Short mmCIF file of C-alpha atoms and ligand atoms in Angstrom, two decimals:
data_model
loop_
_atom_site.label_atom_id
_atom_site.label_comp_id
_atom_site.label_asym_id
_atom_site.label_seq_id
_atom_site.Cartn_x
_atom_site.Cartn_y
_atom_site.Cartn_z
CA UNK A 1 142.82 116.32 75.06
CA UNK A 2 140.89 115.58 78.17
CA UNK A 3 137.44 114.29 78.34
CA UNK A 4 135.03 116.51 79.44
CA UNK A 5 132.06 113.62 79.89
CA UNK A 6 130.05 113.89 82.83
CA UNK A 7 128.84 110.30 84.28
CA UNK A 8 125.79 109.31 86.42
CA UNK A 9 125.13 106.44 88.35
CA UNK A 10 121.37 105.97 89.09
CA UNK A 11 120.26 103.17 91.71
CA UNK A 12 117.08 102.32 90.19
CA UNK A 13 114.96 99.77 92.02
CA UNK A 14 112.21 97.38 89.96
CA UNK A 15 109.80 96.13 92.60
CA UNK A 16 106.01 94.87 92.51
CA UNK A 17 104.52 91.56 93.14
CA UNK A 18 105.93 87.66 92.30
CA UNK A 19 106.17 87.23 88.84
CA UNK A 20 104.80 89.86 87.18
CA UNK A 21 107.56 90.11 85.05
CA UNK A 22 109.95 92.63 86.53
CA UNK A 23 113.60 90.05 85.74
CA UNK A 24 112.23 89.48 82.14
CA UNK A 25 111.88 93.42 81.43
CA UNK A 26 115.65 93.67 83.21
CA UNK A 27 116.35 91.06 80.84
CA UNK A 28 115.23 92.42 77.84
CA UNK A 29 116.32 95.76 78.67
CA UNK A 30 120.14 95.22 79.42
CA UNK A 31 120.87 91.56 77.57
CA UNK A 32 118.24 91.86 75.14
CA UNK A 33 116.71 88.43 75.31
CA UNK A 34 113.66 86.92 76.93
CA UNK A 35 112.80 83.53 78.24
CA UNK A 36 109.30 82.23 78.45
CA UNK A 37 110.31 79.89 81.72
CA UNK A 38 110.03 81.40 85.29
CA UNK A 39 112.19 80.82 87.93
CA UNK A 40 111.46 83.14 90.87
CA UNK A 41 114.14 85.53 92.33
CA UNK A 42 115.37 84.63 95.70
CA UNK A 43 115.80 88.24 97.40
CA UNK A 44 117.47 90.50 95.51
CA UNK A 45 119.05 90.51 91.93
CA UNK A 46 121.52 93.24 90.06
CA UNK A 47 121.86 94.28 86.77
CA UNK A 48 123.53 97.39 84.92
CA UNK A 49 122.63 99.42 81.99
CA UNK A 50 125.22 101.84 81.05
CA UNK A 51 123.22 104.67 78.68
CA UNK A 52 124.91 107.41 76.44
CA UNK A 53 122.55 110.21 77.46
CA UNK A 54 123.56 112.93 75.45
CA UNK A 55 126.86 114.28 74.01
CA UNK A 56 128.57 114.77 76.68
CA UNK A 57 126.85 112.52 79.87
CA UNK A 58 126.92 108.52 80.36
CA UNK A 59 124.32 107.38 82.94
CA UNK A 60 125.10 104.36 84.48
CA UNK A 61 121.59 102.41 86.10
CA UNK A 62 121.86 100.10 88.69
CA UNK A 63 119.05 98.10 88.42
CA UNK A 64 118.01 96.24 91.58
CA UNK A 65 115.53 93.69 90.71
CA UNK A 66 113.79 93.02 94.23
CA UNK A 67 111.93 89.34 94.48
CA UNK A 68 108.09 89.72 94.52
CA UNK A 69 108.09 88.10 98.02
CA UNK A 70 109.98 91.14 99.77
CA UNK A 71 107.14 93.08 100.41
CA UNK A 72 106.29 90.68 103.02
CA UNK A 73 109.58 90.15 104.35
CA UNK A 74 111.32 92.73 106.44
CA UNK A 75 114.69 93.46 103.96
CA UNK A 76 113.08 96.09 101.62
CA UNK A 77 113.99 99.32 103.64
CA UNK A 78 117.54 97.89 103.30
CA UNK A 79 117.31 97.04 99.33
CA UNK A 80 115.57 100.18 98.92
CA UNK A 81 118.48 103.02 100.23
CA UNK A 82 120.28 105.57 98.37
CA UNK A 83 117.82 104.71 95.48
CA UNK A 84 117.03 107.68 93.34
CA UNK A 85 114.11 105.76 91.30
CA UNK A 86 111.81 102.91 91.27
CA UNK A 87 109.72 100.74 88.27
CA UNK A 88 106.84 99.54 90.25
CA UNK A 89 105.36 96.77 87.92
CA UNK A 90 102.26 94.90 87.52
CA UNK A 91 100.61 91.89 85.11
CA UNK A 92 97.77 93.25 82.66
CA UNK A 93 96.58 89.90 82.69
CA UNK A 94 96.42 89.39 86.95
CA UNK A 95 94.24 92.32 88.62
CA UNK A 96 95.78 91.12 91.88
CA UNK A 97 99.15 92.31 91.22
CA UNK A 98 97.37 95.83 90.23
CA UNK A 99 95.62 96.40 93.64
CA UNK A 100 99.19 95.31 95.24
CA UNK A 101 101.08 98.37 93.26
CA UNK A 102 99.39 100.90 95.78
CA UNK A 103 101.13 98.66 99.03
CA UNK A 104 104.41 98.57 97.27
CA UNK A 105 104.52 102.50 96.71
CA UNK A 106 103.00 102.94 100.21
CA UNK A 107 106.18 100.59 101.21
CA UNK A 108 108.42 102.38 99.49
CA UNK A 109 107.33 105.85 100.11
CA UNK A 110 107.35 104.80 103.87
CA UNK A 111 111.01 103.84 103.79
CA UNK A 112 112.80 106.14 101.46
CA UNK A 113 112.35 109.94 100.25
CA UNK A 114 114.77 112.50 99.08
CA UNK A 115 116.19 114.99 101.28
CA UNK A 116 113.33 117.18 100.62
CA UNK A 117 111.03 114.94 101.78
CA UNK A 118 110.11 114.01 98.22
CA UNK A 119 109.57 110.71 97.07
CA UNK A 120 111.42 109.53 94.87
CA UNK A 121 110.07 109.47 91.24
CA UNK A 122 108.85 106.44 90.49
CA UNK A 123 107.11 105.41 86.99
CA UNK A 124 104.67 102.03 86.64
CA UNK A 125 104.90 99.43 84.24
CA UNK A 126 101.56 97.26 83.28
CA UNK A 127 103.24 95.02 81.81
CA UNK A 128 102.06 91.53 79.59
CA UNK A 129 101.01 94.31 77.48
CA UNK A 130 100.99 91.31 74.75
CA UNK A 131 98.46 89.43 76.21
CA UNK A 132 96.24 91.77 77.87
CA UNK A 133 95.81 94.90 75.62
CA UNK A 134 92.27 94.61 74.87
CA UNK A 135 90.86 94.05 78.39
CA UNK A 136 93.30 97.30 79.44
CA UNK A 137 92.75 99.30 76.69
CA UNK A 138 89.55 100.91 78.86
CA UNK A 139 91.52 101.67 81.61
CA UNK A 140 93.79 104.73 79.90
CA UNK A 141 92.06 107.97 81.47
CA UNK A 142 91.76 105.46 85.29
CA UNK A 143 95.57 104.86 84.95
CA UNK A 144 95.99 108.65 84.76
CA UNK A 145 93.84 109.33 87.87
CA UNK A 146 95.58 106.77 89.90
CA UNK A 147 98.93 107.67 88.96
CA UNK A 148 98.29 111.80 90.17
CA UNK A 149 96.80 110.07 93.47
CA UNK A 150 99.65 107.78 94.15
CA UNK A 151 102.49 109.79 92.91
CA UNK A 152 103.77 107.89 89.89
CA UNK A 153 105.53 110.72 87.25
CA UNK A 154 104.29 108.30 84.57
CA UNK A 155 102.78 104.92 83.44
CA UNK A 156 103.72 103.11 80.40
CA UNK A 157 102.15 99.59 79.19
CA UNK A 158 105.04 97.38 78.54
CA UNK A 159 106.27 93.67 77.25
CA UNK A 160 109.46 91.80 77.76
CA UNK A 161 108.27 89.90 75.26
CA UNK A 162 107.77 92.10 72.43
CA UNK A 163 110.29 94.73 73.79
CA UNK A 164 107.43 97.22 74.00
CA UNK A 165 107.86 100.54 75.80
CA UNK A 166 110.96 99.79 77.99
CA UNK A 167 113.76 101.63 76.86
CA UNK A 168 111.15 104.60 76.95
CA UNK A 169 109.70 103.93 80.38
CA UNK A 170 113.37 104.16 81.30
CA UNK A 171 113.99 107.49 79.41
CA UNK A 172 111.48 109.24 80.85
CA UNK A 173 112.53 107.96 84.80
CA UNK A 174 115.95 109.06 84.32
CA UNK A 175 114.92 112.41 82.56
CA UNK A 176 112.88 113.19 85.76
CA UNK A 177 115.52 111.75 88.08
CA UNK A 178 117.77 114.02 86.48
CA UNK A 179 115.11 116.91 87.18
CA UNK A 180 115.29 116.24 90.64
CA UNK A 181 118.91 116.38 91.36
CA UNK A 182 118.60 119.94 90.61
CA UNK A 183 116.82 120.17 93.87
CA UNK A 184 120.08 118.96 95.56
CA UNK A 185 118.53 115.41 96.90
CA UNK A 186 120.10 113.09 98.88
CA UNK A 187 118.02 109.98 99.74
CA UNK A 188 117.60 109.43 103.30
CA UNK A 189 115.62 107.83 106.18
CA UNK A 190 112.10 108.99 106.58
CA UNK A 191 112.67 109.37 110.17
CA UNK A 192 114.63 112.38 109.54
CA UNK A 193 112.67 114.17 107.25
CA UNK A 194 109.12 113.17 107.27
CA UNK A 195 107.50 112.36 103.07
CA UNK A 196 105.50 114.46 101.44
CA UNK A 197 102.74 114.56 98.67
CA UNK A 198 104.29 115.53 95.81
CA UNK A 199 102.71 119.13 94.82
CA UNK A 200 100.06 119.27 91.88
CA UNK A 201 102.74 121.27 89.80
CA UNK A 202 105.13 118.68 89.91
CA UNK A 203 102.41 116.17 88.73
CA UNK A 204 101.46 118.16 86.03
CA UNK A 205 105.43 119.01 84.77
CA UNK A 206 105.69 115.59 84.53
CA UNK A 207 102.12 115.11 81.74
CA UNK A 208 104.66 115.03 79.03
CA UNK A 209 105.40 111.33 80.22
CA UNK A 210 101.68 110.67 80.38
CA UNK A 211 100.52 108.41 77.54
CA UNK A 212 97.41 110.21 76.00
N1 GTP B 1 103.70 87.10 77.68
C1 GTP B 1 104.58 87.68 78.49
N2 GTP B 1 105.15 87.00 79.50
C2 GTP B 1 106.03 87.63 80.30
C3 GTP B 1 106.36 88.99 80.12
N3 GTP B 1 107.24 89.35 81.09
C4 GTP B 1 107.46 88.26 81.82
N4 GTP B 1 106.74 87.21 81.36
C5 GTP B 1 106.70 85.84 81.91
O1 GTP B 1 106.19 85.90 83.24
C6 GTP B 1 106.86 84.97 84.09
C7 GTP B 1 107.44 85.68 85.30
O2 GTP B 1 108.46 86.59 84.87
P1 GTP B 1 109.64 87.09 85.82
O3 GTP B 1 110.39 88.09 85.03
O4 GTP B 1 110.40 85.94 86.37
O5 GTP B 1 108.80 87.75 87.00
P2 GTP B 1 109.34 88.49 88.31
O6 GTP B 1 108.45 89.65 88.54
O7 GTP B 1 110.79 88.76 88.21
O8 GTP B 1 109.04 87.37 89.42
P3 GTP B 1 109.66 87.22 90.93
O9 GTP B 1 111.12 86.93 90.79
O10 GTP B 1 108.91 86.05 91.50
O11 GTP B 1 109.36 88.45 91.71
C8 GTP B 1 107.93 84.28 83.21
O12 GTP B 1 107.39 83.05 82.76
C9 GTP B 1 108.11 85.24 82.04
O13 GTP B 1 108.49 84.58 80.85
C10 GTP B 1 105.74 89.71 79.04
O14 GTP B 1 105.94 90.91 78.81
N5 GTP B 1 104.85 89.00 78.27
#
């Protein structure tokens, strides 16, 4: 009897500021280890988690783990095409890498939307939820605000550590990715079709993903 199984492959990219943590949670995601020493990735890194989505569909991700430094470099519209969703990450413990989350979307909404002209969804990580959670623990209902203004579909505190909150962060970007294919979108250069602000509707089909 044939197989009926439908298959996805997702280029997903992980991208925010020098070591914030973004190989560890690829890490701990796909191999299922961590390792407390860092050693800094030199452009750009792959990694692929295959995921039985439901009965009858396998999504493949293709993680792209972008080095912190790229944002200043001039390769990240190249890294960044035909990508369908992005983990922008920051360190709970490093404010710093916080205020750089709004350049990296502004980056990567400049230099890749869907053939709509919608970004594409992209969900944040504050990550080093392990050693930071009482200092962020204030922040919920300001993590909400910022991620309607800036056009993340959801934020999740996470750890590589502790293996908190990733396999979930990653649910809930593929559930919208898979949303937005219903739209029939194709990345492709901003030149052609200029990016839009995602419409309050959108925002608010996405709450479900909002931690509460
Ligand atoms: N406590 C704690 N440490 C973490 C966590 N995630 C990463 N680290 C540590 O933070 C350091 C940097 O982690 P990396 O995963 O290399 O960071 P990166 O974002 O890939 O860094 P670049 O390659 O420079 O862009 C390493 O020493 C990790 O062990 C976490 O969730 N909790």
């Amino acid at each position: 009897m044939q197989s009926h199984q439908k298959e996805h492959l997702y280029k997903i990219l992980v991208i925010g500021d020098l070591g914030v943590g973004k190989t560890s949670i690829i890490k701990r995601y796909v191999h299922q280890n961590f390792s407390p020493h860092y050693r800094a990735t030199i452009g750009v890194d792959f990694a692929l988690k295959v995921l039985s989505w439901d009965s009858d569909t396998v999504v493949r991700l293709q993680l792209w783990d972008i080095a912190g430094q790229e944002r200043f470099g001039n390769m990240t519209r190249v890294y960044y095409r035909e990508a369908v969703g992005a983990f922008i990450v920051f360190d709970v413990t490093r404010p710093a890498t916080f205020e750089a989350v709004a350049k990296w979307k502004e980056d990567l909404d400049s230099k890749l939307t869907l053939a709509n002209g919608v970004p594409v969804s992209a969900v944040l990580l504050a990550n080093k939820c392990d050693q930071g959670k009482d200092n962020f623990k204030n922040h919920f209902t300001k993590m909400d605000q910022f991620c309607k203004e800036h056009g993340f579909v959801a934020w999740y505190e996470t750890s590589a550590k502790e293996n908190i909150n990733i396999d979930e962060a990653s649910r809930c970007l593929v559930s919208h990715i898979i949303a937005s294919e219903s739209d029939q979108m194709q990345p492709v250069e901003p030149d052609i079709v200029k990016p839009q602000i995602l419409n309050s509707s959108k925002i608010a089909s996405c709450s479900a993903c909002f931690k509460s």
